[in-house]
PDB file of C-alpha atoms in Angstrom:
ATOM      1  CA  MET E   1      45.929  19.648 -58.002  1.00 53.00           C
ATOM      2  CA  ARG E   2      45.535  16.045 -58.830  1.00 54.00           C
ATOM      3  CA  PRO E   3      43.756  13.620 -56.490  1.00 52.00           C
ATOM      4  CA  ALA E   4      46.929  11.694 -55.789  1.00 53.00           C
ATOM      5  CA  GLN E   5      48.570  14.846 -54.511  1.00 55.00           C
ATOM      6  CA  ILE E   6      46.043  15.391 -51.667  1.00 61.00           C
ATOM      7  CA  GLY E   7      46.106  11.827 -50.412  1.00 59.00           C
ATOM      8  CA  VAL E   8      43.165  10.337 -52.312  1.00 55.00           C
ATOM      9  CA  PRO E   9      44.141   7.154 -54.099  1.00 60.00           C
ATOM     10  CA  HIS E  10      43.406   7.020 -57.771  1.00 64.00           C
ATOM     11  CA  VAL E  11      40.797   4.378 -58.730  1.00 61.00           C
ATOM     12  CA  ARG E  12      40.641   3.055 -62.214  1.00 64.00           C
ATOM     13  CA  ALA E  13      37.301   2.448 -63.923  1.00 58.00           C
ATOM     14  CA  ASP E  14      37.827  -1.329 -64.163  1.00 61.00           C
ATOM     15  CA  GLN E  15      38.177  -1.518 -60.335  1.00 61.00           C
ATOM     16  CA  VAL E  16      34.695  -0.083 -59.643  1.00 57.00           C
ATOM     17  CA  ALA E  17      31.885  -2.580 -59.086  1.00 58.00           C
ATOM     18  CA  PRO E  18      29.039  -2.276 -61.543  1.00 56.00           C
ATOM     19  CA  ASP E  19      25.956  -0.476 -60.244  1.00 57.00           C
ATOM     20  CA  ASP E  20      23.448  -2.996 -61.503  1.00 55.00           C
ATOM     21  CA  LEU E  21      20.162  -2.800 -59.581  1.00 53.00           C
ATOM     22  CA  SER E  22      18.665  -5.657 -61.586  1.00 54.00           C
ATOM     23  CA  THR E  23      20.623  -8.191 -59.498  1.00 55.00           C
ATOM     24  CA  GLN E  24      19.235  -6.907 -56.154  1.00 53.00           C
ATOM     25  CA  HIS E  25      15.971  -8.129 -54.698  1.00 53.00           C
ATOM     26  CA  GLU E  26      13.152  -5.610 -54.738  1.00 55.00           C
ATOM     27  CA  GLY E  27      12.844  -5.439 -50.908  1.00 51.00           C
ATOM     28  CA  ASP E  28      16.606  -5.094 -50.418  1.00 49.00           C
ATOM     29  CA  ALA E  29      17.047  -2.013 -52.624  1.00 50.00           C
ATOM     30  CA  ALA E  30      15.829   0.508 -50.035  1.00 55.00           C
ATOM     31  CA  ASP E  31      17.535  -0.934 -46.957  1.00 54.00           C
ATOM     32  CA  GLY E  32      20.897  -1.792 -48.457  1.00 62.00           C
ATOM     33  CA  GLY E  33      20.394  -5.555 -48.576  1.00 66.00           C
ATOM     34  CA  ILE E  34      19.306  -6.055 -44.940  1.00 74.00           C
ATOM     35  CA  ALA E  35      16.519  -8.585 -44.448  1.00 74.00           C
ATOM     36  CA  ASP E  36      13.625  -7.898 -42.062  1.00 68.00           C
ATOM     37  CA  GLU E  37      14.684 -10.649 -39.662  1.00 70.00           C
ATOM     38  CA  ASP E  38      18.131  -9.023 -39.377  1.00 69.00           C
ATOM     39  CA  LEU E  39      16.622  -5.802 -37.986  1.00 72.00           C
ATOM     40  CA  GLU E  40      16.247  -5.192 -34.264  1.00 75.00           C
ATOM     41  CA  PRO E  41      12.682  -5.184 -32.929  1.00 71.00           C
ATOM     42  CA  ASP E  42      10.999  -1.816 -32.626  1.00 69.00           C
ATOM     43  CA  PRO E  43      11.299  -0.769 -28.949  1.00 67.00           C
ATOM     44  CA  PHE E  44       8.063   1.216 -29.167  1.00 67.00           C
ATOM     45  CA  GLU E  45       6.190  -1.860 -30.362  1.00 67.00           C
ATOM     46  CA  THR E  46       7.408  -3.753 -27.305  1.00 62.00           C
ATOM     47  CA  ALA E  47       6.523  -0.862 -24.987  1.00 62.00           C
ATOM     48  CA  ARG E  48       3.004  -0.606 -26.414  1.00 69.00           C
ATOM     49  CA  HIS E  49       2.172  -4.210 -25.516  1.00 69.00           C
ATOM     50  CA  GLY E  50      -0.406  -4.232 -22.719  1.00 77.00           C
ATOM     51  CA  VAL E  51      -0.799  -0.476 -22.347  1.00 87.00           C
ATOM     52  CA  GLY E  52      -4.605  -0.629 -22.535  1.00 90.00           C
ATOM     53  CA  ALA E  53      -4.815  -3.476 -20.055  1.00 92.00           C
ATOM     54  CA  GLY E  54      -2.356  -1.705 -17.768  1.00 94.00           C
ATOM     55  CA  ALA E  55      -4.367   1.508 -17.851  1.00 96.00           C
ATOM     56  CA  ALA E  56      -7.579  -0.382 -17.112  1.00 96.00           C
ATOM     57  CA  ALA E  57      -5.908  -2.165 -14.191  1.00 97.00           C
ATOM     58  CA  VAL E  58      -4.783   1.153 -12.708  1.00 97.00           C
ATOM     59  CA  VAL E  59      -8.307   2.554 -13.177  1.00 98.00           C
ATOM     60  CA  SER E  60      -9.709  -0.484 -11.372  1.00 98.00           C
ATOM     61  CA  ALA E  61      -7.378   0.022  -8.415  1.00 98.00           C
ATOM     62  CA  ALA E  62      -8.123   3.764  -8.319  1.00 98.00           C
ATOM     63  CA  LEU E  63     -11.880   3.119  -8.336  1.00 98.00           C
ATOM     64  CA  GLY E  64     -11.390   0.667  -5.479  1.00 98.00           C
ATOM     65  CA  VAL E  65      -9.533   3.274  -3.445  1.00 98.00           C
ATOM     66  CA  VAL E  66     -12.253   5.835  -4.162  1.00 97.00           C
ATOM     67  CA  ALA E  67     -14.898   3.312  -3.086  1.00 97.00           C
ATOM     68  CA  LEU E  68     -13.161   2.887   0.270  1.00 97.00           C
ATOM     69  CA  THR E  69     -12.293   6.510   0.951  1.00 96.00           C
ATOM     70  CA  GLY E  70     -15.425   8.134  -0.444  1.00 94.00           C
ATOM     71  CA  ALA E  71     -15.957  10.363  -3.407  1.00 92.00           C
ATOM     72  CA  TRP E  72     -16.846  13.996  -3.772  1.00 95.00           C
ATOM     73  CA  SER E  73     -20.000  12.974  -5.631  1.00 95.00           C
ATOM     74  CA  GLY E  74     -21.052  10.840  -2.662  1.00 95.00           C
ATOM     75  CA  ARG E  75     -20.588  13.764  -0.316  1.00 95.00           C
ATOM     76  CA  VAL E  76     -22.660  16.025  -2.559  1.00 96.00           C
ATOM     77  CA  ALA E  77     -25.446  13.429  -2.767  1.00 96.00           C
ATOM     78  CA  ALA E  78     -25.394  12.994   1.021  1.00 95.00           C
ATOM     79  CA  GLU E  79     -25.616  16.757   1.577  1.00 96.00           C
ATOM     80  CA  ARG E  80     -28.543  16.873  -0.834  1.00 96.00           C
ATOM     81  CA  GLU E  81     -30.337  14.151   1.123  1.00 95.00           C
ATOM     82  CA  THR E  82     -29.644  16.030   4.356  1.00 95.00           C
ATOM     83  CA  LEU E  83     -31.174  19.178   2.895  1.00 95.00           C
ATOM     84  CA  ILE E  84     -34.216  17.278   1.625  1.00 95.00           C
ATOM     85  CA  GLY E  85     -34.614  15.723   5.091  1.00 93.00           C
ATOM     86  CA  GLN E  86     -34.433  19.156   6.724  1.00 93.00           C
ATOM     87  CA  ILE E  87     -37.089  20.481   4.368  1.00 93.00           C
ATOM     88  CA  LYS E  88     -39.386  17.497   5.008  1.00 91.00           C
ATOM     89  CA  THR E  89     -39.095  17.779   8.776  1.00 90.00           C
ATOM     90  CA  SER E  90     -39.140  21.576   9.026  1.00 89.00           C
ATOM     91  CA  GLY E  91     -42.860  21.604   9.802  1.00 84.00           C
ATOM     92  CA  GLY E  92     -42.326  19.238  12.663  1.00 83.00           C
ATOM     93  CA  GLY E  93     -42.176  15.541  13.045  1.00 82.00           C
ATOM     94  CA  SER E  94     -41.121  12.968  15.529  1.00 88.00           C
ATOM     95  CA  ALA E  95     -37.513  12.659  16.590  1.00 89.00           C
ATOM     96  CA  ALA E  96     -37.262   9.240  14.919  1.00 89.00           C
ATOM     97  CA  GLN E  97     -38.541  10.710  11.648  1.00 90.00           C
ATOM     98  CA  GLN E  98     -36.033  13.577  11.838  1.00 90.00           C
ATOM     99  CA  ILE E  99     -33.159  11.171  12.506  1.00 91.00           C
ATOM    100  CA  SER E 100     -34.201   8.987   9.614  1.00 91.00           C
ATOM    101  CA  GLU E 101     -34.765  11.823   7.160  1.00 91.00           C
ATOM    102  CA  ILE E 102     -31.750  13.975   8.045  1.00 91.00           C
ATOM    103  CA  TYR E 103     -29.115  11.442   9.085  1.00 92.00           C
ATOM    104  CA  GLY E 104     -30.184   8.024   7.805  1.00 94.00           C
ATOM    105  CA  ASP E 105     -30.936   8.965   4.199  1.00 94.00           C
ATOM    106  CA  ALA E 106     -27.611  10.792   3.855  1.00 95.00           C
ATOM    107  CA  TRP E 107     -25.773   7.798   5.348  1.00 94.00           C
ATOM    108  CA  HIS E 108     -27.462   5.403   2.939  1.00 96.00           C
ATOM    109  CA  THR E 109     -26.790   7.684  -0.036  1.00 97.00           C
ATOM    110  CA  THR E 110     -23.091   7.779   0.803  1.00 96.00           C
ATOM    111  CA  ALA E 111     -23.076   3.990   1.050  1.00 97.00           C
ATOM    112  CA  LEU E 112     -24.863   3.700  -2.294  1.00 97.00           C
ATOM    113  CA  VAL E 113     -22.446   5.988  -4.150  1.00 97.00           C
ATOM    114  CA  ASN E 114     -19.410   4.258  -2.638  1.00 97.00           C
ATOM    115  CA  GLY E 115     -20.969   0.917  -3.555  1.00 98.00           C
ATOM    116  CA  ILE E 116     -21.321   2.026  -7.174  1.00 98.00           C
ATOM    117  CA  PHE E 117     -17.614   2.908  -7.282  1.00 98.00           C
ATOM    118  CA  ALA E 118     -16.793  -0.459  -5.714  1.00 98.00           C
ATOM    119  CA  VAL E 119     -18.846  -2.375  -8.285  1.00 98.00           C
ATOM    120  CA  LEU E 120     -17.152  -0.444 -11.096  1.00 98.00           C
ATOM    121  CA  ALA E 121     -13.720  -1.282  -9.648  1.00 98.00           C
ATOM    122  CA  LEU E 122     -14.717  -4.925  -9.400  1.00 98.00           C
ATOM    123  CA  LEU E 123     -16.040  -5.085 -12.958  1.00 98.00           C
ATOM    124  CA  VAL E 124     -13.066  -3.320 -14.562  1.00 98.00           C
ATOM    125  CA  GLY E 125     -10.602  -5.495 -12.643  1.00 97.00           C
ATOM    126  CA  VAL E 126     -12.379  -8.705 -13.599  1.00 97.00           C
ATOM    127  CA  VAL E 127     -12.500  -7.667 -17.269  1.00 96.00           C
ATOM    128  CA  VAL E 128      -8.731  -7.023 -17.246  1.00 95.00           C
ATOM    129  CA  LEU E 129      -8.077 -10.404 -15.639  1.00 95.00           C
ATOM    130  CA  VAL E 130     -10.306 -12.454 -17.949  1.00 94.00           C
ATOM    131  CA  ARG E 131      -9.628 -10.541 -21.175  1.00 90.00           C
ATOM    132  CA  PRO E 132      -6.669 -12.756 -22.237  1.00 87.00           C
ATOM    133  CA  ALA E 133      -9.006 -15.776 -22.245  1.00 86.00           C
ATOM    134  CA  PHE E 134     -11.164 -14.268 -24.988  1.00 85.00           C
ATOM    135  CA  GLY E 135     -10.330 -13.117 -28.482  1.00 76.00           C
ATOM    136  CA  ALA E 136      -7.259 -13.884 -30.537  1.00 77.00           C
ATOM    137  CA  PRO E 137      -4.388 -15.460 -28.609  1.00 79.00           C
ATOM    138  CA  ALA E 138      -1.626 -13.009 -27.832  1.00 77.00           C
ATOM    139  CA  ASP E 139       1.973 -13.670 -28.808  1.00 78.00           C
ATOM    140  CA  ARG E 140       3.064 -12.692 -25.285  1.00 80.00           C
ATOM    141  CA  PRO E 141       1.297 -13.164 -21.953  1.00 84.00           C
ATOM    142  CA  GLN E 142      -0.137 -10.219 -20.085  1.00 87.00           C
ATOM    143  CA  PRO E 143       2.570  -8.474 -18.019  1.00 89.00           C
ATOM    144  CA  ALA E 144       2.663  -9.573 -14.384  1.00 93.00           C
ATOM    145  CA  TRP E 145       2.279  -6.041 -13.036  1.00 94.00           C
ATOM    146  CA  VAL E 146      -0.987  -5.645 -14.972  1.00 94.00           C
ATOM    147  CA  ARG E 147      -2.414  -8.797 -13.397  1.00 95.00           C
ATOM    148  CA  ALA E 148      -1.222  -7.712  -9.944  1.00 97.00           C
ATOM    149  CA  VAL E 149      -2.763  -4.238 -10.160  1.00 97.00           C
ATOM    150  CA  ALA E 150      -6.012  -5.636 -11.607  1.00 97.00           C
ATOM    151  CA  LEU E 151      -6.161  -8.171  -8.789  1.00 98.00           C
ATOM    152  CA  ALA E 152      -5.661  -5.342  -6.286  1.00 98.00           C
ATOM    153  CA  GLY E 153      -8.539  -3.482  -7.961  1.00 98.00           C
ATOM    154  CA  VAL E 154     -10.755  -6.568  -7.652  1.00 98.00           C
ATOM    155  CA  ALA E 155      -9.815  -7.004  -3.981  1.00 98.00           C
ATOM    156  CA  LEU E 156     -10.507  -3.345  -3.225  1.00 98.00           C
ATOM    157  CA  GLY E 157     -13.788  -3.593  -5.147  1.00 98.00           C
ATOM    158  CA  VAL E 158     -14.937  -6.630  -3.164  1.00 98.00           C
ATOM    159  CA  LEU E 159     -13.979  -4.946   0.094  1.00 98.00           C
ATOM    160  CA  GLY E 160     -15.777  -1.771  -0.995  1.00 98.00           C
ATOM    161  CA  VAL E 161     -18.944  -3.697  -1.900  1.00 98.00           C
ATOM    162  CA  LEU E 162     -18.935  -5.431   1.489  1.00 98.00           C
ATOM    163  CA  ILE E 163     -18.401  -2.210   3.424  1.00 97.00           C
ATOM    164  CA  SER E 164     -20.991  -0.306   1.373  1.00 97.00           C
ATOM    165  CA  ALA E 165     -23.558  -3.070   1.827  1.00 97.00           C
ATOM    166  CA  GLY E 166     -22.880  -3.065   5.563  1.00 97.00           C
ATOM    167  CA  MET E 167     -23.318   0.700   5.698  1.00 95.00           C
ATOM    168  CA  TYR E 168     -26.467   0.667   3.583  1.00 95.00           C
ATOM    169  CA  PHE E 169     -28.176  -2.062   5.608  1.00 96.00           C
ATOM    170  CA  ASP E 170     -26.938  -0.646   8.953  1.00 93.00           C
ATOM    171  CA  LEU E 171     -24.951  -3.779   9.813  1.00 95.00           C
ATOM    172  CA  PHE E 172     -22.038  -1.919  11.396  1.00 92.00           C
ATOM    173  CA  ALA E 173     -23.982   0.739  13.248  1.00 89.00           C
ATOM    174  CA  SER E 174     -27.702   1.253  13.451  1.00 89.00           C
ATOM    175  CA  LEU E 175     -29.372   4.628  13.242  1.00 87.00           C
ATOM    176  CA  PRO E 176     -29.471   6.426  16.568  1.00 86.00           C
ATOM    177  CA  SER E 177     -32.789   6.185  18.291  1.00 85.00           C
ATOM    178  CA  ALA E 178     -34.630   8.948  20.024  1.00 79.00           C
ATOM    179  CA  GLY E 179     -34.871   8.067  23.702  1.00 74.00           C
ATOM    180  CA  THR E 180     -37.330   9.381  26.186  1.00 65.00           C
ATOM    181  CA  PRO E 181     -36.885  13.037  27.008  1.00 63.00           C
ATOM    182  CA  ALA E 182     -34.916  13.786  30.164  1.00 59.00           C
ATOM    183  CA  GLY E 183     -37.059  14.555  33.197  1.00 57.00           C
ATOM    184  CA  GLY E 184     -40.233  13.266  31.614  1.00 49.00           C
TER     185      GLY E 184
END
């Protein structure tokens, strides 16, 4: 069968364009003559912008929430202080000493651990917010959601520091005092 019989037109040799690579630019040979500015931007490059700052902002907000709700590590430290207080007062001691050793030290330890989480939330949030001011200028501004979440982390951190300081220095509630025994 000849090519014309199956529907393929016959092309003569003088109708074919010469395959001369010497006339093409070196960068155009691999991409078929398309210039870099003609290509669409890489969607993954756009998606990667601000990922580190976004992750740090979320961490800041999470640390702020942990500072307000309490952490497992704070509970463990408070239980340890309670146990140490029980051991110290097992041989006896005044009621005020027992309250201070068993209850007060655990309360202050919880406040201290929550305060540490609050300070971390505050620091991470502030770093995310001020980071664009330092270093090489970015071609795009920081995404708005990153600034909003970092600001929430800073707000939660400040609130956590205030509450932890109030707990630690007994501003909200003082330690219970041992009154006079009933009937005596």
